[in-house]
Amino acid sequence: MAGDLPPRTSIKRWFVTTNHKDIGVLYLLTALFTLVFGGVLSLLFRIELLGTGEILLSASGYNQAVTIHGLVMVFLFLSPFAAGLANYLVPLQIGAKDLAFPRLNALSYWFYLSSVVLFFLSFFQDGAFMGGWTMYAPLNIPIYTPSIGGNTTILALGVFVLSITLGSVNFLTTIHYSRAEGLGLWNVPLFTWSWLLTVWMMLFAFAALLAALILLSADRVLLTQYFSREGAGSLLWAHVFWFFGHPEVYIVFFPALGIMFETFQTFAGRRIVGRKWVIIAMVLVAVQSFLVWMHHMFLTTINLPIKTLFMATTIGISLPFDLMVFALIYTLVKGQIRLTTPFLFNLGALLLFILGGITGVFLGAVVLDFEFRGTYWVVAHFHYVMVSGVTALVGGLFYWWPKITGKMYDEFLGKLSFAVYFLGFNLLYFPMFLAWETPRRVFEFAPELGIYHQVMTVGAFVLGASWLLIFYTLGKSLVSGPDAPDNPWTYSRTLEWAIPSPPPLDNWSGRPSYASGRLEFREDAAAPDGGAVEAVERARPAEAHADHASIWPFAIGAGLTVMIAGFAGLRPLFEAMQEPETALTSVGAFYPALTLLGVAVLGYALVGFGRERFDAPEMAIAERWPFDGVGRTKLGVWFFLASDVVVFGAVIGAYVFMRIYVGWGTWDPVPPSALPGLINTYVLITSSFTVVLALVMAERGNKKGLLGAFSATLLLGLTFLSIKAWEWGQEFAHDIYWFTDLQYSLYFVTTGLHALHVIFGLLVAGFMVSRVLTADAYLDDERPVEYFGLYWHFVDIVWVFLFPLFYLF
């Protein structure tokens, strides 16, 4: 049941909380746990690299350690750690009481934890994935990395992307819809600006990755043939992965950049130089990040003019960064610097990033990339960029530690931890430039390079020791540190420093407002001109309060974890279908049973989530440009659908790419007849009309009309699925399956993904019908019907594209 939170000392609180500050703490703790896990893996393979050849790890063990280290650090540590800080701080910085959708925020965390659990589980399923963190084809298909644990790793990444998508939708809605009165976008704190652009990039970049993971999971579990086709599969994976992979660099670094801006302002005692130009530069980088992915593919068969174009765009994207770096430097030149622990970490981050950026320019040139690609030069450049971001994030943790915990830390220990960290970092990564001829991801190297690798291993242990010192410093602060004042920093001016440390549950006792040009806390909800409050606020009873507790997000995450763990082991089932002589009884029942158990738990939890009464009130008075007049939930649905557009775009793009690559006319249409597809097109278009009719009936308060329209939608949707099932049955009757050939993989996966969307829509529609029957739902508030209609119309529009692609061309 939704309701009040248990106290912080209760374990139950952390399973039911939806409060943004608690979720932020959970993110931070889990991310630090994954840091330790990934760090231990790195120490294992650094020991292995003390000399050439096998020393500690087998070839398989080394590949697993390197691969999972990369995946854990890039995915499970960097972005979630930034998300933890953003969860805690962004609502405080913009004057909101919580994120727009508190339960979805909790669900995002539990999906993240689910992916972490599945990553750990993969080691115990015949070994984790070991094809490198970039998962290049064809090494990512079962013939080269056949373990069930490899399947679990890939599926765990898919769960993580779901977490990211939910979080991105939530933050976008919150920042665009719930800013304090008078707080325009230009005046939003720079950390929030950096996070806003980060989640915009996440919304689209991770959608492309989700599409890639869906296709790869189909190859690994269902035995489709997307990435096994020689040449075409490798190039397809590179395109889709790097369309995500290059924005990911900025997704990781932007929050760190925002922390640099905040701390440089505070500890230089002046506003960042050229603030508006800095924001414009960040926007330009966010847009350009989607236009330079092909520089990761200079060694492929793409023709030279295209490579030259992408070389120019790669160099071009460095120019806005030059502006931001100079803004940071000039802010220090004009300021009065205080060498605190947060500032030292952020200054170190800037120095490291400059070196990483300069060495990256080398890789942006086609000729030099041919020489450096696949060597330790790339490894060094990559870590100087990515781990410089980690350095700034650590500085951010120290900066906001007094606000989060209400405790101060030992400044001497903090500075000592920075000194050890900075020394260990450079001992580990700078020798990689000198030993650049070492091939990456292998433990064989020229004997004369051994001294560099030994220095790197020493640096790795020094860097690990610095983290122990950081943990000790923060732990000592938590246990016995002095109480922190509300604002321990002289020149910090953002909103979170105007309230107690740590903040109260609902953040504000009054309503933050910048309407007068400066921060004020209004005790009532009156409009600034003395007029009446908005209707949504007037309609709330005096005793109403925001709910902060729900068990269902945790239950959904638990059900999904079990389902994915089971699904990862279903490949033998489809191998038995592929090889009729293989006895189906040899497959075993464990993984199918586990999958069904997960589906049952997930379904039960989703129903409980939908039926729960949960109050997350909107802000009555807020800045909502550029989405004035758009409802909060509708805005969230729009953002979600925008992400889904990219998922379908990538899957459909994969179909078009493969057909062009192998020759558009080299195979016959699948399916052979266009008539079923034409009938289904009319069926879905008609179902869109019945959804509109349902909305009209809800607006009129007509219960029978609403039930009739919803029932018609359900019937039409079931008709669509029935025709599709018949169509697939015709293929199966002729021994044609999704694993038969590439053309059938493309057909079954693409139309199957659409069918899953239809099934999900029908489940939601069925749930809504039950709510109308049992609770007269949607007659007083028709908005949920409208939101369902937006989703259903999107599903119908996707089919309008699929029909000609598969049935007519």
PDB file of N, CA, C and O in Angstrom, residues 64 118-119 121-130 142 145-156 217 220-221 564-573 575 587-588 590-592 594-595:
ATOM      1  N   GLN A  64      36.982 -12.579 -19.761  1.00  0.00           N
ATOM      2  CA  GLN A  64      35.809 -12.263 -18.943  1.00  0.00           C
ATOM      3  C   GLN A  64      36.079 -11.068 -18.032  1.00  0.00           C
ATOM      4  O   GLN A  64      35.244 -10.165 -17.903  1.00  0.00           O
ATOM      5  N   LEU A 118      21.937  -9.546 -12.129  1.00  0.00           N
ATOM      6  CA  LEU A 118      22.090 -10.436 -13.282  1.00  0.00           C
ATOM      7  C   LEU A 118      23.533 -10.481 -13.769  1.00  0.00           C
ATOM      8  O   LEU A 118      24.015 -11.538 -14.205  1.00  0.00           O
ATOM      9  N   PHE A 119      24.241  -9.362 -13.691  1.00  0.00           N
ATOM     10  CA  PHE A 119      25.665  -9.360 -14.047  1.00  0.00           C
ATOM     11  C   PHE A 119      26.440 -10.323 -13.156  1.00  0.00           C
ATOM     12  O   PHE A 119      27.267 -11.110 -13.637  1.00  0.00           O
ATOM     13  N   LEU A 121      25.204 -12.842 -11.481  1.00  0.00           N
ATOM     14  CA  LEU A 121      24.715 -14.194 -11.741  1.00  0.00           C
ATOM     15  C   LEU A 121      25.375 -14.807 -12.964  1.00  0.00           C
ATOM     16  O   LEU A 121      25.609 -16.027 -13.018  1.00  0.00           O
ATOM     17  N   SER A 122      25.720 -13.976 -13.959  1.00  0.00           N
ATOM     18  CA  SER A 122      26.248 -14.504 -15.213  1.00  0.00           C
ATOM     19  C   SER A 122      27.540 -15.294 -15.023  1.00  0.00           C
ATOM     20  O   SER A 122      27.826 -16.223 -15.783  1.00  0.00           O
ATOM     21  N   PHE A 123      28.342 -14.951 -14.003  1.00  0.00           N
ATOM     22  CA  PHE A 123      29.586 -15.683 -13.764  1.00  0.00           C
ATOM     23  C   PHE A 123      29.331 -17.132 -13.372  1.00  0.00           C
ATOM     24  O   PHE A 123      30.201 -17.990 -13.534  1.00  0.00           O
ATOM     25  N   PHE A 124      28.131 -17.414 -12.842  1.00  0.00           N
ATOM     26  CA  PHE A 124      27.818 -18.752 -12.355  1.00  0.00           C
ATOM     27  C   PHE A 124      26.982 -19.544 -13.362  1.00  0.00           C
ATOM     28  O   PHE A 124      26.431 -20.587 -13.020  1.00  0.00           O
ATOM     29  N   GLN A 125      26.904 -19.050 -14.598  1.00  0.00           N
ATOM     30  CA  GLN A 125      26.170 -19.743 -15.654  1.00  0.00           C
ATOM     31  C   GLN A 125      27.130 -20.057 -16.798  1.00  0.00           C
ATOM     32  O   GLN A 125      27.005 -19.560 -17.907  1.00  0.00           O
ATOM     33  N   ASP A 126      28.138 -20.851 -16.501  1.00  0.00           N
ATOM     34  CA  ASP A 126      29.168 -21.257 -17.474  1.00  0.00           C
ATOM     35  C   ASP A 126      30.063 -20.103 -17.897  1.00  0.00           C
ATOM     36  O   ASP A 126      30.713 -20.167 -18.947  1.00  0.00           O
ATOM     37  N   GLY A 127      30.088 -19.031 -17.122  1.00  0.00           N
ATOM     38  CA  GLY A 127      30.974 -17.922 -17.437  1.00  0.00           C
ATOM     39  C   GLY A 127      30.232 -16.755 -18.053  1.00  0.00           C
ATOM     40  O   GLY A 127      29.268 -16.918 -18.808  1.00  0.00           O
ATOM     41  N   ALA A 128      30.680 -15.544 -17.726  1.00  0.00           N
ATOM     42  CA  ALA A 128      30.047 -14.326 -18.229  1.00  0.00           C
ATOM     43  C   ALA A 128      30.466 -14.073 -19.682  1.00  0.00           C
ATOM     44  O   ALA A 128      31.308 -14.780 -20.249  1.00  0.00           O
ATOM     45  N   PHE A 129      29.885 -13.051 -20.263  1.00  0.00           N
ATOM     46  CA  PHE A 129      30.229 -12.663 -21.635  1.00  0.00           C
ATOM     47  C   PHE A 129      31.699 -12.250 -21.688  1.00  0.00           C
ATOM     48  O   PHE A 129      32.198 -11.585 -20.785  1.00  0.00           O
ATOM     49  N   MET A 130      32.399 -12.626 -22.772  1.00  0.00           N
ATOM     50  CA  MET A 130      33.827 -12.332 -22.850  1.00  0.00           C
ATOM     51  C   MET A 130      34.240 -11.834 -24.227  1.00  0.00           C
ATOM     52  O   MET A 130      35.377 -12.046 -24.663  1.00  0.00           O
ATOM     53  N   PRO A 142      26.554 -16.744 -30.402  1.00  0.00           N
ATOM     54  CA  PRO A 142      26.806 -17.932 -29.573  1.00  0.00           C
ATOM     55  C   PRO A 142      27.948 -18.816 -30.035  1.00  0.00           C
ATOM     56  O   PRO A 142      28.599 -19.456 -29.211  1.00  0.00           O
ATOM     57  N   THR A 145      30.913 -17.068 -28.271  1.00  0.00           N
ATOM     58  CA  THR A 145      30.732 -16.856 -26.818  1.00  0.00           C
ATOM     59  C   THR A 145      29.454 -17.571 -26.405  1.00  0.00           C
ATOM     60  O   THR A 145      28.409 -16.947 -26.215  1.00  0.00           O
ATOM     61  N   PRO A 146      29.513 -18.907 -26.257  1.00  0.00           N
ATOM     62  CA  PRO A 146      28.278 -19.700 -26.164  1.00  0.00           C
ATOM     63  C   PRO A 146      27.636 -19.796 -24.790  1.00  0.00           C
ATOM     64  O   PRO A 146      26.562 -20.369 -24.668  1.00  0.00           O
ATOM     65  N   SER A 147      28.225 -19.270 -23.740  1.00  0.00           N
ATOM     66  CA  SER A 147      27.726 -19.560 -22.399  1.00  0.00           C
ATOM     67  C   SER A 147      26.356 -18.924 -22.146  1.00  0.00           C
ATOM     68  O   SER A 147      26.023 -17.870 -22.700  1.00  0.00           O
ATOM     69  N   ILE A 148      25.589 -19.573 -21.288  1.00  0.00           N
ATOM     70  CA  ILE A 148      24.319 -18.988 -20.831  1.00  0.00           C
ATOM     71  C   ILE A 148      24.595 -17.693 -20.087  1.00  0.00           C
ATOM     72  O   ILE A 148      23.822 -16.726 -20.180  1.00  0.00           O
ATOM     73  N   GLY A 149      25.711 -17.651 -19.358  1.00  0.00           N
ATOM     74  CA  GLY A 149      26.085 -16.421 -18.676  1.00  0.00           C
ATOM     75  C   GLY A 149      26.270 -15.263 -19.642  1.00  0.00           C
ATOM     76  O   GLY A 149      25.978 -14.107 -19.305  1.00  0.00           O
ATOM     77  N   GLY A 150      26.760 -15.552 -20.851  1.00  0.00           N
ATOM     78  CA  GLY A 150      26.864 -14.507 -21.870  1.00  0.00           C
ATOM     79  C   GLY A 150      25.505 -13.953 -22.237  1.00  0.00           C
ATOM     80  O   GLY A 150      25.332 -12.733 -22.414  1.00  0.00           O
ATOM     81  N   ASN A 151      24.511 -14.848 -22.358  1.00  0.00           N
ATOM     82  CA  ASN A 151      23.139 -14.393 -22.610  1.00  0.00           C
ATOM     83  C   ASN A 151      22.646 -13.500 -21.476  1.00  0.00           C
ATOM     84  O   ASN A 151      22.023 -12.458 -21.702  1.00  0.00           O
ATOM     85  N   THR A 152      22.925 -13.922 -20.246  1.00  0.00           N
ATOM     86  CA  THR A 152      22.475 -13.153 -19.084  1.00  0.00           C
ATOM     87  C   THR A 152      23.115 -11.766 -19.074  1.00  0.00           C
ATOM     88  O   THR A 152      22.458 -10.769 -18.743  1.00  0.00           O
ATOM     89  N   THR A 153      24.395 -11.688 -19.424  1.00  0.00           N
ATOM     90  CA  THR A 153      25.068 -10.388 -19.474  1.00  0.00           C
ATOM     91  C   THR A 153      24.376  -9.449 -20.443  1.00  0.00           C
ATOM     92  O   THR A 153      24.108  -8.282 -20.126  1.00  0.00           O
ATOM     93  N   ILE A 154      24.084  -9.943 -21.646  1.00  0.00           N
ATOM     94  CA  ILE A 154      23.440  -9.108 -22.672  1.00  0.00           C
ATOM     95  C   ILE A 154      22.044  -8.686 -22.213  1.00  0.00           C
ATOM     96  O   ILE A 154      21.650  -7.516 -22.352  1.00  0.00           O
ATOM     97  N   LEU A 155      21.287  -9.616 -21.668  1.00  0.00           N
ATOM     98  CA  LEU A 155      19.935  -9.292 -21.203  1.00  0.00           C
ATOM     99  C   LEU A 155      19.974  -8.344 -20.008  1.00  0.00           C
ATOM    100  O   LEU A 155      19.100  -7.474 -19.868  1.00  0.00           O
ATOM    101  N   ALA A 156      20.989  -8.482 -19.142  1.00  0.00           N
ATOM    102  CA  ALA A 156      21.139  -7.555 -18.023  1.00  0.00           C
ATOM    103  C   ALA A 156      21.350  -6.136 -18.520  1.00  0.00           C
ATOM    104  O   ALA A 156      20.818  -5.175 -17.948  1.00  0.00           O
ATOM    105  N   SER A 217      20.105 -10.252 -28.475  1.00  0.00           N
ATOM    106  CA  SER A 217      19.456 -11.266 -27.634  1.00  0.00           C
ATOM    107  C   SER A 217      18.696 -12.270 -28.488  1.00  0.00           C
ATOM    108  O   SER A 217      18.681 -13.471 -28.187  1.00  0.00           O
ATOM    109  N   ARG A 220      21.226 -14.633 -29.810  1.00  0.00           N
ATOM    110  CA  ARG A 220      21.839 -15.504 -28.811  1.00  0.00           C
ATOM    111  C   ARG A 220      20.858 -16.507 -28.212  1.00  0.00           C
ATOM    112  O   ARG A 220      21.248 -17.620 -27.849  1.00  0.00           O
ATOM    113  N   VAL A 221      19.593 -16.123 -28.089  1.00  0.00           N
ATOM    114  CA  VAL A 221      18.615 -17.016 -27.453  1.00  0.00           C
ATOM    115  C   VAL A 221      17.709 -17.671 -28.490  1.00  0.00           C
ATOM    116  O   VAL A 221      17.483 -18.885 -28.472  1.00  0.00           O
ATOM    117  N   ILE A 564      14.185 -12.766 -16.500  1.00  0.00           N
ATOM    118  CA  ILE A 564      15.353 -12.644 -17.367  1.00  0.00           C
ATOM    119  C   ILE A 564      16.353 -13.764 -17.106  1.00  0.00           C
ATOM    120  O   ILE A 564      16.943 -14.335 -18.038  1.00  0.00           O
ATOM    121  N   ALA A 565      16.548 -14.127 -15.823  1.00  0.00           N
ATOM    122  CA  ALA A 565      17.458 -15.226 -15.493  1.00  0.00           C
ATOM    123  C   ALA A 565      16.992 -16.527 -16.141  1.00  0.00           C
ATOM    124  O   ALA A 565      17.809 -17.341 -16.587  1.00  0.00           O
ATOM    125  N   GLY A 566      15.673 -16.714 -16.206  1.00  0.00           N
ATOM    126  CA  GLY A 566      15.150 -17.909 -16.866  1.00  0.00           C
ATOM    127  C   GLY A 566      15.249 -17.827 -18.375  1.00  0.00           C
ATOM    128  O   GLY A 566      15.665 -18.782 -19.042  1.00  0.00           O
ATOM    129  N   PHE A 567      14.906 -16.688 -18.945  1.00  0.00           N
ATOM    130  CA  PHE A 567      14.907 -16.536 -20.406  1.00  0.00           C
ATOM    131  C   PHE A 567      16.306 -16.735 -20.977  1.00  0.00           C
ATOM    132  O   PHE A 567      16.461 -17.255 -22.088  1.00  0.00           O
ATOM    133  N   ALA A 568      17.345 -16.341 -20.222  1.00  0.00           N
ATOM    134  CA  ALA A 568      18.716 -16.479 -20.712  1.00  0.00           C
ATOM    135  C   ALA A 568      19.077 -17.929 -21.002  1.00  0.00           C
ATOM    136  O   ALA A 568      19.972 -18.194 -21.822  1.00  0.00           O
ATOM    137  N   GLY A 569      18.394 -18.872 -20.351  1.00  0.00           N
ATOM    138  CA  GLY A 569      18.725 -20.283 -20.530  1.00  0.00           C
ATOM    139  C   GLY A 569      17.840 -21.030 -21.494  1.00  0.00           C
ATOM    140  O   GLY A 569      17.878 -22.271 -21.541  1.00  0.00           O
ATOM    141  N   LEU A 570      17.052 -20.322 -22.289  1.00  0.00           N
ATOM    142  CA  LEU A 570      16.104 -20.996 -23.186  1.00  0.00           C
ATOM    143  C   LEU A 570      16.694 -21.368 -24.547  1.00  0.00           C
ATOM    144  O   LEU A 570      15.998 -21.957 -25.359  1.00  0.00           O
ATOM    145  N   ARG A 571      17.948 -21.015 -24.805  1.00  0.00           N
ATOM    146  CA  ARG A 571      18.502 -21.317 -26.128  1.00  0.00           C
ATOM    147  C   ARG A 571      18.452 -22.803 -26.484  1.00  0.00           C
ATOM    148  O   ARG A 571      18.131 -23.152 -27.634  1.00  0.00           O
ATOM    149  N   PRO A 572      18.738 -23.721 -25.555  1.00  0.00           N
ATOM    150  CA  PRO A 572      18.639 -25.144 -25.923  1.00  0.00           C
ATOM    151  C   PRO A 572      17.263 -25.536 -26.444  1.00  0.00           C
ATOM    152  O   PRO A 572      17.147 -26.447 -27.274  1.00  0.00           O
ATOM    153  N   LEU A 573      16.230 -24.864 -25.974  1.00  0.00           N
ATOM    154  CA  LEU A 573      14.880 -25.149 -26.454  1.00  0.00           C
ATOM    155  C   LEU A 573      14.766 -24.881 -27.948  1.00  0.00           C
ATOM    156  O   LEU A 573      14.196 -25.677 -28.705  1.00  0.00           O
ATOM    157  N   GLU A 575      17.390 -24.587 -30.014  1.00  0.00           N
ATOM    158  CA  GLU A 575      18.339 -25.463 -30.719  1.00  0.00           C
ATOM    159  C   GLU A 575      17.697 -26.807 -31.016  1.00  0.00           C
ATOM    160  O   GLU A 575      17.952 -27.408 -32.072  1.00  0.00           O
ATOM    161  N   VAL A 587      16.335 -30.859 -23.100  1.00  0.00           N
ATOM    162  CA  VAL A 587      16.453 -29.430 -22.847  1.00  0.00           C
ATOM    163  C   VAL A 587      16.423 -29.135 -21.356  1.00  0.00           C
ATOM    164  O   VAL A 587      17.152 -28.299 -20.843  1.00  0.00           O
ATOM    165  N   GLY A 588      15.584 -29.817 -20.609  1.00  0.00           N
ATOM    166  CA  GLY A 588      15.460 -29.542 -19.190  1.00  0.00           C
ATOM    167  C   GLY A 588      14.347 -28.554 -18.914  1.00  0.00           C
ATOM    168  O   GLY A 588      13.968 -27.748 -19.776  1.00  0.00           O
ATOM    169  N   PHE A 590      14.269 -26.497 -15.985  1.00  0.00           N
ATOM    170  CA  PHE A 590      14.585 -25.468 -14.996  1.00  0.00           C
ATOM    171  C   PHE A 590      14.392 -24.064 -15.542  1.00  0.00           C
ATOM    172  O   PHE A 590      13.663 -23.247 -14.957  1.00  0.00           O
ATOM    173  N   TYR A 591      15.033 -23.767 -16.655  1.00  0.00           N
ATOM    174  CA  TYR A 591      14.966 -22.396 -17.169  1.00  0.00           C
ATOM    175  C   TYR A 591      13.573 -22.029 -17.687  1.00  0.00           C
ATOM    176  O   TYR A 591      13.109 -20.905 -17.434  1.00  0.00           O
ATOM    177  N   PRO A 592      12.860 -22.931 -18.391  1.00  0.00           N
ATOM    178  CA  PRO A 592      11.475 -22.582 -18.729  1.00  0.00           C
ATOM    179  C   PRO A 592      10.604 -22.325 -17.508  1.00  0.00           C
ATOM    180  O   PRO A 592       9.805 -21.384 -17.495  1.00  0.00           O
ATOM    181  N   LEU A 594      11.630 -21.292 -14.563  1.00  0.00           N
ATOM    182  CA  LEU A 594      12.068 -20.029 -13.971  1.00  0.00           C
ATOM    183  C   LEU A 594      11.479 -18.842 -14.732  1.00  0.00           C
ATOM    184  O   LEU A 594      11.048 -17.845 -14.136  1.00  0.00           O
ATOM    185  N   THR A 595      11.442 -18.963 -16.061  1.00  0.00           N
ATOM    186  CA  THR A 595      10.866 -17.900 -16.874  1.00  0.00           C
ATOM    187  C   THR A 595       9.389 -17.704 -16.548  1.00  0.00           C
ATOM    188  O   THR A 595       8.922 -16.569 -16.358  1.00  0.00           O
TER     189      THR A 595
END
